[in-house]
Structures are given as C-alpha cells and as structure tokens.
PDB file of C-alpha atoms in Angstrom:
ATOM      1  CA  MET W   4       5.829  29.159  93.231  1.00  0.00           C
ATOM      2  CA  SER W   5       8.520  29.003  95.887  1.00  0.00           C
ATOM      3  CA  ARG W   6      10.505  25.614  95.577  1.00  0.00           C
ATOM      4  CA  GLU W   7      11.971  24.316  99.351  1.00  0.00           C
ATOM      5  CA  ARG W   8      15.337  24.323  99.683  1.00  0.00           C
ATOM      6  CA  ARG W   9      17.787  22.294 101.463  1.00  0.00           C
ATOM      7  CA  VAL W  10      21.181  23.700 103.392  1.00  0.00           C
ATOM      8  CA  ILE W  11      23.771  20.904 103.714  1.00  0.00           C
ATOM      9  CA  PRO W  12      26.993  21.342 105.305  1.00  0.00           C
ATOM     10  CA  LEU W  13      30.239  20.241 103.316  1.00  0.00           C
ATOM     11  CA  ALA W  14      32.389  18.750 105.793  1.00  0.00           C
ATOM     12  CA  GLY W  15      35.664  20.292 106.741  1.00  0.00           C
ATOM     13  CA  HIS W  16      35.331  23.487 104.349  1.00  0.00           C
ATOM     14  CA  GLY W  17      32.811  25.763 105.951  1.00  0.00           C
ATOM     15  CA  ALA W  18      30.784  25.995 102.886  1.00  0.00           C
ATOM     16  CA  HIS W  19      27.335  24.869 102.589  1.00  0.00           C
ATOM     17  CA  LEU W  20      25.229  23.150  99.707  1.00  0.00           C
ATOM     18  CA  ILE W  21      21.778  24.597  99.240  1.00  0.00           C
ATOM     19  CA  ALA W  22      19.383  22.459  97.203  1.00  0.00           C
ATOM     20  CA  SER W  23      16.235  22.573  95.762  1.00  0.00           C
ATOM     21  CA  ASP W  24      13.625  19.809  94.903  1.00  0.00           C
ATOM     22  CA  ASP W  25      14.098  20.798  91.135  1.00  0.00           C
ATOM     23  CA  GLY W  26      17.543  19.050  91.314  1.00  0.00           C
ATOM     24  CA  ARG W  27      19.549  22.472  91.024  1.00  0.00           C
ATOM     25  CA  SER W  28      21.845  22.874  93.667  1.00  0.00           C
ATOM     26  CA  VAL W  29      24.091  25.938  94.740  1.00  0.00           C
ATOM     27  CA  VAL W  30      27.191  25.998  96.795  1.00  0.00           C
ATOM     28  CA  ARG W  31      27.848  28.826  99.730  1.00  0.00           C
ATOM     29  CA  MET W  32      31.499  28.958 100.315  1.00  0.00           C
ATOM     30  CA  ARG W  33      32.677  30.614 103.392  1.00  0.00           C
ATOM     31  CA  THR W  34      33.392  34.026 101.898  1.00  0.00           C
ATOM     32  CA  GLY W  35      29.737  34.485 101.129  1.00  0.00           C
ATOM     33  CA  ARG W  36      30.358  33.764  97.727  1.00  0.00           C
ATOM     34  CA  TYR W  37      27.669  31.524  95.866  1.00  0.00           C
ATOM     35  CA  ALA W  38      28.217  29.074  92.963  1.00  0.00           C
ATOM     36  CA  VAL W  39      26.078  27.242  91.233  1.00  0.00           C
ATOM     37  CA  LEU W  40      26.932  23.260  90.507  1.00  0.00           C
ATOM     38  CA  SER W  41      26.733  21.889  86.888  1.00  0.00           C
ATOM     39  CA  ALA W  42      26.609  18.274  85.757  1.00  0.00           C
ATOM     40  CA  GLN W  43      25.571  16.656  89.423  1.00  0.00           C
ATOM     41  CA  PRO W  44      24.432  13.834  89.634  1.00  0.00           C
ATOM     42  CA  GLU W  45      20.994  12.915  90.569  1.00  0.00           C
ATOM     43  CA  GLY W  46      20.107  12.510  94.270  1.00  0.00           C
ATOM     44  CA  LEU W  47      23.423  14.164  95.181  1.00  0.00           C
ATOM     45  CA  GLU W  48      21.373  15.826  98.415  1.00  0.00           C
ATOM     46  CA  GLY W  49      20.459  12.537  99.564  1.00  0.00           C
ATOM     47  CA  ALA W  50      24.299  11.114  99.432  1.00  0.00           C
ATOM     48  CA  LEU W  51      25.269  13.992 101.771  1.00  0.00           C
ATOM     49  CA  THR W  52      22.316  13.618 104.096  1.00  0.00           C
ATOM     50  CA  ARG W  53      21.276   9.979 104.366  1.00  0.00           C
ATOM     51  CA  ALA W  54      24.048   7.694 104.072  1.00  0.00           C
ATOM     52  CA  PRO W  55      27.411   9.119 102.317  1.00  0.00           C
ATOM     53  CA  GLU W  56      28.699   5.849 102.900  1.00  0.00           C
ATOM     54  CA  ARG W  57      26.129   4.244 100.600  1.00  0.00           C
ATOM     55  CA  ALA W  58      26.400   6.822  97.759  1.00  0.00           C
ATOM     56  CA  ARG W  59      26.836   6.031  94.615  1.00  0.00           C
ATOM     57  CA  GLU W  60      29.980   5.650  92.516  1.00  0.00           C
ATOM     58  CA  ASP W  61      29.305   8.700  90.576  1.00  0.00           C
ATOM     59  CA  GLN W  62      27.904  10.491  93.861  1.00  0.00           C
ATOM     60  CA  ARG W  63      31.208   9.728  94.934  1.00  0.00           C
ATOM     61  CA  ALA W  64      33.186  10.637  92.203  1.00  0.00           C
ATOM     62  CA  TYR W  65      31.363  14.296  91.945  1.00  0.00           C
ATOM     63  CA  LEU W  66      31.771  14.471  95.994  1.00  0.00           C
ATOM     64  CA  GLU W  67      35.526  14.148  95.996  1.00  0.00           C
ATOM     65  CA  ARG W  68      36.089  16.397  92.587  1.00  0.00           C
ATOM     66  CA  LEU W  69      33.707  18.633  94.840  1.00  0.00           C
ATOM     67  CA  SER W  70      35.713  18.785  97.675  1.00  0.00           C
ATOM     68  CA  ALA W  71      38.713  18.967  95.946  1.00  0.00           C
ATOM     69  CA  GLU W  72      37.611  22.621  94.326  1.00  0.00           C
ATOM     70  CA  LEU W  73      36.430  23.667  97.862  1.00  0.00           C
ATOM     71  CA  GLY W  74      39.992  22.901  99.505  1.00  0.00           C
ATOM     72  CA  ALA W  75      42.091  24.707  96.598  1.00  0.00           C
ATOM     73  CA  ARG W  76      39.417  27.686  97.406  1.00  0.00           C
ATOM     74  CA  ASP W  77      40.215  27.609 100.882  1.00  0.00           C
ATOM     75  CA  ALA W  78      43.892  27.649  99.893  1.00  0.00           C
ATOM     76  CA  ALA W  79      43.382  30.295  97.788  1.00  0.00           C
ATOM     77  CA  ASP W  80      41.517  32.135 100.635  1.00  0.00           C
ATOM     78  CA  ASP W  81      44.188  31.968 103.218  1.00  0.00           C
ATOM     79  CA  ALA W  82      47.061  33.271 101.007  1.00  0.00           C
ATOM     80  CA  THR W  83      45.308  36.144 100.068  1.00  0.00           C
ATOM     81  CA  ARG W  84      44.334  37.017 103.874  1.00  0.00           C
ATOM     82  CA  TRP W  85      48.332  36.216 104.651  1.00  0.00           C
ATOM     83  CA  PRO W  86      50.412  35.878 102.016  1.00  0.00           C
ATOM     84  CA  PRO W  87      52.875  32.789 102.896  1.00  0.00           C
ATOM     85  CA  HIS W  88      56.076  35.123 102.319  1.00  0.00           C
ATOM     86  CA  ARG W  89      54.722  37.177 105.467  1.00  0.00           C
ATOM     87  CA  ARG W  90      54.308  34.923 107.650  1.00  0.00           C
ATOM     88  CA  SER W  91      57.941  35.004 110.116  1.00  0.00           C
ATOM     89  CA  VAL W  92      56.391  37.575 112.763  1.00  0.00           C
ATOM     90  CA  CYS W  93      58.365  37.976 115.966  1.00  0.00           C
ATOM     91  CA  LEU W  94      57.092  39.403 118.791  1.00  0.00           C
ATOM     92  CA  LEU W  95      59.099  40.593 121.713  1.00  0.00           C
ATOM     93  CA  GLY W  96      58.259  41.459 125.748  1.00  0.00           C
ATOM     94  CA  GLU W  97      55.435  39.778 127.922  1.00  0.00           C
ATOM     95  CA  GLY W  98      51.740  41.163 128.501  1.00  0.00           C
ATOM     96  CA  ARG W  99      48.086  40.327 127.928  1.00  0.00           C
ATOM     97  CA  VAL W 100      48.537  42.445 124.472  1.00  0.00           C
ATOM     98  CA  LEU W 101      51.087  39.806 123.329  1.00  0.00           C
ATOM     99  CA  ASP W 102      49.113  36.483 124.502  1.00  0.00           C
ATOM    100  CA  ASP W 103      45.662  37.526 123.160  1.00  0.00           C
ATOM    101  CA  LEU W 104      47.193  38.808 119.785  1.00  0.00           C
ATOM    102  CA  THR W 105      49.171  35.641 119.618  1.00  0.00           C
ATOM    103  CA  ILE W 106      46.183  33.544 119.929  1.00  0.00           C
ATOM    104  CA  ALA W 107      44.601  35.669 117.507  1.00  0.00           C
ATOM    105  CA  LEU W 108      47.455  34.966 115.046  1.00  0.00           C
ATOM    106  CA  ASP W 109      47.535  31.184 115.535  1.00  0.00           C
ATOM    107  CA  ALA W 110      43.913  30.637 114.618  1.00  0.00           C
ATOM    108  CA  TRP W 111      44.198  32.024 111.540  1.00  0.00           C
ATOM    109  CA  GLY W 112      47.396  29.727 111.029  1.00  0.00           C
ATOM    110  CA  ILE W 113      50.237  32.335 111.846  1.00  0.00           C
ATOM    111  CA  ARG W 114      52.855  30.701 113.825  1.00  0.00           C
ATOM    112  CA  THR W 115      55.030  33.523 115.919  1.00  0.00           C
ATOM    113  CA  THR W 116      58.195  33.406 117.430  1.00  0.00           C
ATOM    114  CA  ARG W 117      58.035  34.753 121.128  1.00  0.00           C
ATOM    115  CA  LEU W 118      60.994  36.649 122.367  1.00  0.00           C
ATOM    116  CA  GLY W 119      62.025  38.822 125.448  1.00  0.00           C
ATOM    117  CA  ALA W 120      62.102  42.340 124.924  1.00  0.00           C
ATOM    118  CA  ASP W 121      65.564  42.473 125.105  1.00  0.00           C
ATOM    119  CA  GLU W 122      66.657  39.637 123.221  1.00  0.00           C
ATOM    120  CA  ALA W 123      67.224  40.209 118.987  1.00  0.00           C
ATOM    121  CA  PRO W 124      64.511  38.724 116.468  1.00  0.00           C
ATOM    122  CA  PRO W 125      65.269  36.048 114.202  1.00  0.00           C
ATOM    123  CA  ARG W 126      67.251  37.350 110.677  1.00  0.00           C
ATOM    124  CA  ASP W 127      63.924  35.649 108.736  1.00  0.00           C
ATOM    125  CA  ALA W 128      61.526  37.683 110.690  1.00  0.00           C
ATOM    126  CA  THR W 129      59.609  39.508 108.310  1.00  0.00           C
ATOM    127  CA  LEU W 130      57.383  41.810 110.910  1.00  0.00           C
ATOM    128  CA  VAL W 131      58.826  42.884 114.833  1.00  0.00           C
ATOM    129  CA  LEU W 132      56.050  43.690 117.194  1.00  0.00           C
ATOM    130  CA  ALA W 133      57.568  45.336 120.762  1.00  0.00           C
ATOM    131  CA  TYR W 134      55.446  45.529 123.262  1.00  0.00           C
ATOM    132  CA  ALA W 135      55.702  47.397 126.615  1.00  0.00           C
ATOM    133  CA  ASP W 136      54.041  47.918 129.940  1.00  0.00           C
ATOM    134  CA  HIS W 137      56.186  50.779 130.789  1.00  0.00           C
ATOM    135  CA  GLY W 138      59.017  53.276 129.713  1.00  0.00           C
ATOM    136  CA  GLY W 139      61.229  51.515 130.790  1.00  0.00           C
ATOM    137  CA  GLU W 140      61.088  48.389 128.632  1.00  0.00           C
ATOM    138  CA  ARG W 141      61.361  50.941 125.778  1.00  0.00           C
ATOM    139  CA  SER W 142      64.506  52.410 125.989  1.00  0.00           C
ATOM    140  CA  ARG W 143      65.697  49.522 124.130  1.00  0.00           C
ATOM    141  CA  TRP W 144      63.767  50.079 121.486  1.00  0.00           C
ATOM    142  CA  THR W 145      65.834  52.799 119.535  1.00  0.00           C
ATOM    143  CA  ARG W 146      67.895  49.534 118.702  1.00  0.00           C
ATOM    144  CA  PHE W 147      65.209  48.159 116.642  1.00  0.00           C
ATOM    145  CA  ASP W 148      65.197  51.458 114.343  1.00  0.00           C
ATOM    146  CA  GLU W 149      67.161  50.498 111.931  1.00  0.00           C
ATOM    147  CA  LEU W 150      64.849  46.846 111.048  1.00  0.00           C
ATOM    148  CA  PRO W 151      62.951  48.591 108.253  1.00  0.00           C
ATOM    149  CA  GLY W 152      66.489  49.772 106.847  1.00  0.00           C
ATOM    150  CA  ARG W 153      66.785  46.003 106.215  1.00  0.00           C
ATOM    151  CA  GLY W 154      63.197  45.701 104.791  1.00  0.00           C
ATOM    152  CA  VAL W 155      61.768  44.240 107.951  1.00  0.00           C
ATOM    153  CA  ALA W 156      58.572  45.411 108.817  1.00  0.00           C
ATOM    154  CA  TRP W 157      58.986  47.096 112.531  1.00  0.00           C
ATOM    155  CA  LEU W 158      55.897  47.802 114.818  1.00  0.00           C
ATOM    156  CA  ARG W 159      55.574  49.374 118.386  1.00  0.00           C
ATOM    157  CA  VAL W 160      52.974  49.081 120.803  1.00  0.00           C
ATOM    158  CA  TYR W 161      53.030  50.344 124.438  1.00  0.00           C
ATOM    159  CA  ARG W 162      51.106  51.441 127.820  1.00  0.00           C
ATOM    160  CA  GLU W 163      51.338  55.268 128.983  1.00  0.00           C
ATOM    161  CA  GLY W 164      49.868  54.357 132.999  1.00  0.00           C
ATOM    162  CA  GLU W 165      46.678  53.338 131.764  1.00  0.00           C
ATOM    163  CA  CYS W 166      46.588  54.010 128.142  1.00  0.00           C
ATOM    164  CA  VAL W 167      47.439  52.449 125.099  1.00  0.00           C
ATOM    165  CA  LEU W 168      49.284  53.706 121.986  1.00  0.00           C
ATOM    166  CA  ILE W 169      50.295  52.181 118.647  1.00  0.00           C
ATOM    167  CA  ASP W 170      52.961  54.231 116.849  1.00  0.00           C
ATOM    168  CA  PRO W 171      53.400  54.207 113.337  1.00  0.00           C
ATOM    169  CA  LEU W 172      54.109  50.847 111.072  1.00  0.00           C
ATOM    170  CA  ALA W 173      57.432  51.231 110.268  1.00  0.00           C
ATOM    171  CA  VAL W 174      58.295  49.700 106.605  1.00  0.00           C
ATOM    172  CA  THR W 175      60.875  51.424 105.009  1.00  0.00           C
ATOM    173  CA  ALA W 176      64.182  53.608 106.130  1.00  0.00           C
ATOM    174  CA  GLY W 177      62.288  56.520 105.710  1.00  0.00           C
ATOM    175  CA  ASP W 178      59.136  55.659 108.306  1.00  0.00           C
ATOM    176  CA  ALA W 179      59.339  57.246 111.560  1.00  0.00           C
ATOM    177  CA  THR W 180      61.715  55.948 114.142  1.00  0.00           C
ATOM    178  CA  SER W 181      60.347  55.257 117.884  1.00  0.00           C
ATOM    179  CA  GLU W 182      62.955  58.067 119.222  1.00  0.00           C
ATOM    180  CA  GLN W 183      61.116  60.622 116.331  1.00  0.00           C
ATOM    181  CA  VAL W 184      57.867  59.212 117.626  1.00  0.00           C
ATOM    182  CA  SER W 185      58.421  60.699 120.763  1.00  0.00           C
ATOM    183  CA  ARG W 186      59.457  63.920 120.264  1.00  0.00           C
ATOM    184  CA  ARG W 187      57.004  64.605 117.543  1.00  0.00           C
ATOM    185  CA  ARG W 188      54.661  64.123 120.611  1.00  0.00           C
ATOM    186  CA  VAL W 189      56.521  66.117 122.304  1.00  0.00           C
ATOM    187  CA  ALA W 190      56.885  68.895 120.223  1.00  0.00           C
ATOM    188  CA  ALA W 191      53.216  68.921 119.666  1.00  0.00           C
ATOM    189  CA  SER W 192      51.805  69.434 123.400  1.00  0.00           C
ATOM    190  CA  LEU W 193      50.928  72.507 124.845  1.00  0.00           C
ATOM    191  CA  VAL W 194      53.434  71.146 127.937  1.00  0.00           C
ATOM    192  CA  PRO W 195      56.234  69.731 126.099  1.00  0.00           C
ATOM    193  CA  ASP W 196      58.791  70.029 128.975  1.00  0.00           C
ATOM    194  CA  GLU W 197      56.236  68.004 131.298  1.00  0.00           C
ATOM    195  CA  VAL W 198      55.285  65.303 128.512  1.00  0.00           C
ATOM    196  CA  ASP W 199      59.269  64.867 127.797  1.00  0.00           C
ATOM    197  CA  ALA W 200      59.272  64.310 131.574  1.00  0.00           C
ATOM    198  CA  TRP W 201      56.778  61.706 131.515  1.00  0.00           C
ATOM    199  CA  GLN W 202      57.858  60.127 128.674  1.00  0.00           C
ATOM    200  CA  ARG W 203      61.387  59.609 130.427  1.00  0.00           C
ATOM    201  CA  ASN W 204      59.952  58.051 133.513  1.00  0.00           C
ATOM    202  CA  ILE W 205      56.998  56.238 133.032  1.00  0.00           C
ATOM    203  CA  ALA W 206      55.684  54.724 136.302  1.00  0.00           C
ATOM    204  CA  ASP W 207      53.497  51.300 136.040  1.00  0.00           C
ATOM    205  CA  ALA W 208      50.002  51.883 135.358  1.00  0.00           C
ATOM    206  CA  GLY W 209      50.070  49.773 138.694  1.00  0.00           C
ATOM    207  CA  THR W 210      46.853  47.346 137.239  1.00  0.00           C
ATOM    208  CA  PRO W 211      46.953  44.880 134.355  1.00  0.00           C
ATOM    209  CA  ILE W 212      45.596  45.817 131.192  1.00  0.00           C
ATOM    210  CA  ASP W 213      41.906  45.241 131.307  1.00  0.00           C
ATOM    211  CA  ALA W 214      39.823  42.260 128.362  1.00  0.00           C
ATOM    212  CA  ALA W 215      38.233  45.358 126.870  1.00  0.00           C
ATOM    213  CA  ALA W 216      41.302  47.691 126.620  1.00  0.00           C
ATOM    214  CA  SER W 217      43.588  44.364 125.440  1.00  0.00           C
ATOM    215  CA  ALA W 218      40.824  43.409 122.703  1.00  0.00           C
ATOM    216  CA  LEU W 219      40.922  47.081 121.125  1.00  0.00           C
ATOM    217  CA  ALA W 220      44.115  47.356 120.857  1.00  0.00           C
ATOM    218  CA  VAL W 221      44.678  43.717 119.418  1.00  0.00           C
ATOM    219  CA  ALA W 222      42.019  44.705 116.852  1.00  0.00           C
ATOM    220  CA  ARG W 223      43.920  47.517 115.331  1.00  0.00           C
ATOM    221  CA  VAL W 224      47.397  45.572 115.718  1.00  0.00           C
ATOM    222  CA  LEU W 225      45.558  42.951 113.579  1.00  0.00           C
ATOM    223  CA  GLN W 226      43.963  46.195 111.148  1.00  0.00           C
ATOM    224  CA  ILE W 227      47.121  47.717 110.736  1.00  0.00           C
ATOM    225  CA  LEU W 228      49.287  43.664 110.637  1.00  0.00           C
ATOM    226  CA  LEU W 229      46.628  42.431 107.627  1.00  0.00           C
ATOM    227  CA  ALA W 230      47.319  45.468 105.599  1.00  0.00           C
ATOM    228  CA  TRP W 231      50.846  45.271 105.538  1.00  0.00           C
ATOM    229  CA  ALA W 232      50.539  41.432 104.683  1.00  0.00           C
ATOM    230  CA  GLN W 233      48.223  41.824 101.620  1.00  0.00           C
ATOM    231  CA  GLY W 234      49.948  45.290 100.649  1.00  0.00           C
ATOM    232  CA  SER W 235      46.519  47.043 100.777  1.00  0.00           C
ATOM    233  CA  ASP W 236      45.661  50.531 100.100  1.00  0.00           C
ATOM    234  CA  ALA W 237      45.557  50.946 104.195  1.00  0.00           C
ATOM    235  CA  LEU W 238      49.215  50.828 104.519  1.00  0.00           C
ATOM    236  CA  GLU W 239      49.768  54.239 103.692  1.00  0.00           C
ATOM    237  CA  SER W 240      47.775  56.014 106.740  1.00  0.00           C
ATOM    238  CA  PHE W 241      48.962  53.040 109.275  1.00  0.00           C
ATOM    239  CA  ARG W 242      52.790  54.370 108.487  1.00  0.00           C
ATOM    240  CA  ARG W 243      51.974  57.695 109.899  1.00  0.00           C
ATOM    241  CA  THR W 244      48.622  57.385 112.132  1.00  0.00           C
ATOM    242  CA  LEU W 245      49.886  57.350 116.045  1.00  0.00           C
ATOM    243  CA  TRP W 246      46.544  54.981 117.348  1.00  0.00           C
ATOM    244  CA  LYS W 247      45.791  55.895 121.112  1.00  0.00           C
ATOM    245  CA  LEU W 248      43.468  54.731 123.422  1.00  0.00           C
ATOM    246  CA  VAL W 249      41.846  56.354 126.596  1.00  0.00           C
ATOM    247  CA  PRO W 250      40.356  53.194 128.290  1.00  0.00           C
ATOM    248  CA  ALA W 251      39.150  55.519 131.479  1.00  0.00           C
ATOM    249  CA  THR W 252      36.767  57.128 128.785  1.00  0.00           C
ATOM    250  CA  GLY W 253      36.807  54.938 125.904  1.00  0.00           C
ATOM    251  CA  THR W 254      38.295  57.290 123.602  1.00  0.00           C
ATOM    252  CA  VAL W 255      40.234  56.115 120.886  1.00  0.00           C
ATOM    253  CA  THR W 256      42.243  59.134 118.547  1.00  0.00           C
ATOM    254  CA  GLU W 257      44.266  58.880 115.888  1.00  0.00           C
ATOM    255  CA  HIS W 258      47.138  61.519 115.068  1.00  0.00           C
ATOM    256  CA  THR W 259      49.496  61.907 112.090  1.00  0.00           C
ATOM    257  CA  VAL W 260      53.247  61.359 112.848  1.00  0.00           C
ATOM    258  CA  VAL W 261      55.927  61.605 110.318  1.00  0.00           C
ATOM    259  CA  ALA W 262      59.359  61.327 109.815  1.00  0.00           C
ATOM    260  CA  TYR W 263      61.854  64.190 109.878  1.00  0.00           C
ATOM    261  CA  PRO W 264      65.235  64.292 108.143  1.00  0.00           C
ATOM    262  CA  GLU W 265      67.992  63.981 111.131  1.00  0.00           C
ATOM    263  CA  ALA W 266      70.546  66.772 111.725  1.00  0.00           C
ATOM    264  CA  PRO W 267      73.799  65.454 109.991  1.00  0.00           C
ATOM    265  CA  ARG W 268      76.697  64.752 112.219  1.00  0.00           C
ATOM    266  CA  SER W 269      79.094  67.271 112.531  1.00  0.00           C
ATOM    267  CA  VAL W 270      82.794  65.986 111.891  1.00  0.00           C
ATOM    268  CA  LEU W 271      85.741  67.589 112.784  1.00  0.00           C
ATOM    269  CA  ALA W 272      88.856  67.871 110.880  1.00  0.00           C
TER     270      ALA W 272
END
C-alpha cells in the first residue's frame, strides 16, 4: 500500500524534504538528486511545518546539521558550475546583448567588468568578450588578438546588418584570430570580393537587435563560457566553430574555422 508523502521546502537551499508517514524522509536537492536521511529525530517534518521555533533541541540540532550539509553542497555546486579562478570576466562594448549577458552572469554570481570598446581590459581578466553592432567597432579587435598568448580567453560577438555571428573562442596563441576568421570567410565565399567589401564597410543595421535574437546569442555565449569555465569536452568544438544567426529566417548555422600559419615577415639584410 502506498504511503502518503509530504513535500516540505527547506528554506535557503532550493531543496525539499519528502516525508512519509512511516518517518522515512528523503531530501531532493536543487540538482535533482535525492538523498535518504539517516538517524533523523522523530517528528522532524512537524518541526519544519508547524512551529519551527518550538522544535525540540534534538530536532533543532539535526536541522542545523542538515542545513550546513546542504550549504556545503550548494557551494560545491557553484564551484562546479563556474570555478572561482575563472570568474574574472571582462565585457567590451555596448548594446543589448551585453546588457542581457551581464544580467545572466550576475544571476550566477559572476561579477563582470564592463568597459568601452576602446578600453584595455584589466590585467587580471581571465576572459575578455567583445561585442560590436557594426564594423567600425570591430576594427580595433586585432590589438586584442594577442590575449590568448598571455593565457586570457578571447571571444568576439558581432552583428553584420541584422545577422549575429560569434567567432570561435581563442584560448591559446594557436587559435584563430579575429583577422584570420575574417579572411577565412572571404576565402570560402562564392563572391569573395563582395564579401571583403561588405566586411570593410559594414553599415549599421538601422534597427536595434530584437529580444529573440539577443536571447539566442546570449544562450550560445553562455554555452561557450560554461565549456571554457569548466574545461569540458565541448570546448574543443567551440574553439573552431563560427556560429551564425539569421533573425530574418530564424536560421542558426555553424561553420568550421581554424587558424592557419601566418607567412613569415621578410627581413632585409
């Protein structure tokens, strides 16, 4: 016969106590995992639901130990999601995408540094992300292509007209630079001269990015940043993938772009 079970929130942890009438309780943690409680005092669920301030001493002591354990697990989960040594993130530029991304990162405890497109990122930054609404702002990015050589991850997000593109993430000196991505796109086109002209003279889209396009771009950026922060297997793909969103058709495509050896500079005797 099925026993009646009651679900009781454990304040401050996003966890819930699932109690049954036989005194056996299970905790569902915020990760969705379940843990069976052991040696719990009688009447524990009553102490949580009816009058916690009138709980017996043994009940209060047990709840304090349970809260401490859940707090330790919460801290471990936070560190798994975004390790502390990867939390110095710098955002360069202006616009809705960066505004939305800042809100998202703040919700997960990542305090970002927001700077203008022309400003130099702080020396302690572990990742620098730049956003540009039009081509003129991207012309300055080549000076940041040396960041991966100093151990700083480097990610670029930009609009071309209404389209949104996210370059491959650069984490080492051997990854594709902003200029190499641009050249690869020209070389792969059926109309390279026209693509080259477009990239050099990209006009403003004339309209701000809409909520849907920004949401999709921010979601992709978060995927990339989580892979980088956690060092997951997905990181290798993000280091060689150009992502493109065409809002007019709701189309998302991915294109492989890899770095290539630069020609050596000539030296005159």
